[in-house]
Amino acid sequence: MLYIDDFEGLTAADLTKNNLAGLRAEVFPYAGNPYAIFKSDTNQFYLSRIAYVPSAQATSDNLHEFCSDSGLILAINAERLFDLVSRANAEILFDLAGEDGMENWPKPLEDFNGQAHLFYTSEINSGFAGGGSFRIE
């Protein structure tokens, strides 16, 4: 699940000394594409921009590609990533997501509304559930 627990112990300063692209290889040396880095052209989150990529076509140097082992994915404003990691771990996020993902964050995480979205891979394609590789278009 987005490997969020591997960020534990990092600080916001780590983000400034190592850009997110650099952290992909430093924090996750064995995962080619643990998360994507994408600059949106809109303030809205559109799940339709995410597409499944067959494993044979996934590449570790494409920053728009990411993988999921568990089927639960977090899309978050990069400026808020370390704030969320300091307040929640993967277990908490699984509990929050329930069966249908989550758009509205409960207290005390409601300040992530509109800036972080939890969803399952089955929401990308109802016939697909579980892990896999994906690309943000």
Short mmCIF file of C-alpha atoms in Angstrom, two decimals, residues 1-119:
data_model
loop_
_atom_site.label_atom_id
_atom_site.label_comp_id
_atom_site.label_asym_id
_atom_site.label_seq_id
_atom_site.Cartn_x
_atom_site.Cartn_y
_atom_site.Cartn_z
CA MET A 1 0.00 0.00 0.00
CA LEU A 2 1.91 2.93 -1.42
CA TYR A 3 4.82 1.97 0.81
CA ILE A 4 3.85 4.76 3.19
CA ASP A 5 5.39 3.09 6.24
CA ASP A 6 8.82 3.34 4.58
CA PHE A 7 8.57 7.13 4.90
CA GLU A 8 8.30 6.88 8.68
CA GLY A 9 11.14 8.75 10.31
CA LEU A 10 11.75 11.03 7.35
CA THR A 11 11.07 14.70 7.86
CA ALA A 12 9.88 17.52 5.64
CA ALA A 13 13.55 18.52 5.41
CA ASP A 14 14.21 15.23 3.63
CA LEU A 15 11.87 16.40 0.90
CA THR A 16 13.90 19.55 0.33
CA LYS A 17 17.32 17.89 0.34
CA ASN A 18 16.16 14.93 -1.75
CA ASN A 19 13.52 15.56 -4.35
CA LEU A 20 10.69 13.03 -4.59
CA ALA A 21 12.26 11.47 -7.68
CA GLY A 22 15.49 10.89 -5.75
CA LEU A 23 13.62 9.43 -2.80
CA ARG A 24 12.09 6.76 -5.05
CA ALA A 25 15.50 5.13 -5.41
CA GLU A 26 16.86 6.03 -1.96
CA VAL A 27 13.93 4.92 0.19
CA PHE A 28 12.69 2.14 -2.12
CA PRO A 29 15.80 0.62 -3.76
CA TYR A 30 14.00 -2.65 -4.62
CA ALA A 31 10.79 -1.17 -6.03
CA GLY A 32 11.20 0.31 -9.48
CA ASN A 33 8.16 2.56 -9.31
CA PRO A 34 6.81 2.71 -5.73
CA TYR A 35 4.96 5.97 -6.38
CA ALA A 36 4.29 8.38 -9.20
CA ILE A 37 5.06 12.07 -9.29
CA PHE A 38 2.54 14.01 -11.29
CA LYS A 39 1.85 17.73 -11.58
CA SER A 40 -1.84 18.13 -12.21
CA ASP A 41 -3.21 20.76 -14.54
CA THR A 42 -6.33 21.06 -12.37
CA ASN A 43 -7.22 21.30 -8.69
CA GLN A 44 -9.60 18.35 -9.05
CA PHE A 45 -8.66 14.70 -8.59
CA TYR A 46 -9.72 12.54 -11.55
CA LEU A 47 -9.44 8.79 -11.12
CA SER A 48 -10.03 8.44 -14.86
CA ARG A 49 -6.47 9.71 -15.46
CA ILE A 50 -5.04 6.50 -13.97
CA ALA A 51 -4.67 3.46 -16.21
CA TYR A 52 -3.45 -0.08 -15.63
CA VAL A 53 -0.07 -0.89 -17.19
CA PRO A 54 0.90 -4.53 -17.88
CA SER A 55 3.98 -5.38 -15.80
CA ALA A 56 6.07 -6.08 -18.91
CA GLN A 57 5.44 -2.50 -20.09
CA ALA A 58 6.14 -0.76 -16.75
CA THR A 59 9.40 1.14 -16.52
CA SER A 60 11.19 2.40 -13.42
CA ASP A 61 12.32 5.64 -15.06
CA ASN A 62 8.78 6.87 -15.84
CA LEU A 63 7.81 9.13 -12.94
CA HIS A 64 4.14 8.90 -13.93
CA GLU A 65 4.10 5.17 -13.20
CA PHE A 66 3.58 3.50 -9.83
CA CYS A 67 2.83 0.08 -8.45
CA SER A 68 0.55 -1.24 -5.74
CA ASP A 69 0.96 -4.50 -3.87
CA SER A 70 -2.24 -4.28 -1.86
CA GLY A 71 -4.70 -2.62 -4.22
CA LEU A 72 -5.10 0.47 -1.98
CA ILE A 73 -3.71 3.67 -3.44
CA LEU A 74 -3.24 7.12 -1.98
CA ALA A 75 -3.19 10.20 -4.20
CA ILE A 76 -1.93 13.20 -2.24
CA ASN A 77 -0.71 16.71 -2.75
CA ALA A 78 3.09 16.30 -2.41
CA GLU A 79 3.27 19.29 -0.08
CA ARG A 80 1.14 17.34 2.42
CA LEU A 81 2.84 13.93 2.13
CA PHE A 82 5.11 14.16 5.16
CA ASP A 83 2.34 15.68 7.25
CA LEU A 84 0.12 12.68 6.53
CA VAL A 85 2.94 10.19 7.12
CA SER A 86 3.61 11.75 10.51
CA ARG A 87 -0.05 11.28 11.49
CA ALA A 88 -1.08 7.98 9.85
CA ASN A 89 0.46 4.68 8.82
CA ALA A 90 -0.67 2.02 6.35
CA GLU A 91 -2.80 0.22 8.95
CA ILE A 92 -4.71 3.40 9.78
CA LEU A 93 -5.26 4.12 6.08
CA PHE A 94 -6.60 0.61 5.43
CA ASP A 95 -9.01 1.02 8.34
CA LEU A 96 -10.15 4.41 7.06
CA ALA A 97 -10.64 3.28 3.47
CA GLY A 98 -13.12 0.55 4.26
CA GLU A 99 -14.44 -1.20 1.17
CA ASP A 100 -15.16 1.78 -1.05
CA GLY A 101 -12.06 3.96 -0.72
CA MET A 102 -12.47 7.39 0.83
CA GLU A 103 -12.78 11.00 -0.23
CA ASN A 104 -13.79 12.70 3.02
CA TRP A 105 -11.30 12.39 5.84
CA PRO A 106 -12.60 12.00 9.41
CA LYS A 107 -11.39 13.95 12.43
CA PRO A 108 -8.55 14.54 13.22
CA LEU A 109 -7.45 14.22 9.56
CA GLU A 110 -10.17 16.36 7.98
CA ASP A 111 -7.62 18.95 6.88
CA PHE A 112 -6.63 16.47 4.12
CA ASN A 113 -10.04 16.82 2.42
CA GLY A 114 -9.44 17.80 -1.18
CA GLN A 115 -5.70 17.12 -0.88
CA ALA A 116 -5.58 13.36 -0.36
CA HIS A 117 -7.71 10.56 -1.78
CA LEU A 118 -7.74 6.86 -0.89
CA PHE A 119 -9.08 4.43 -3.47
#
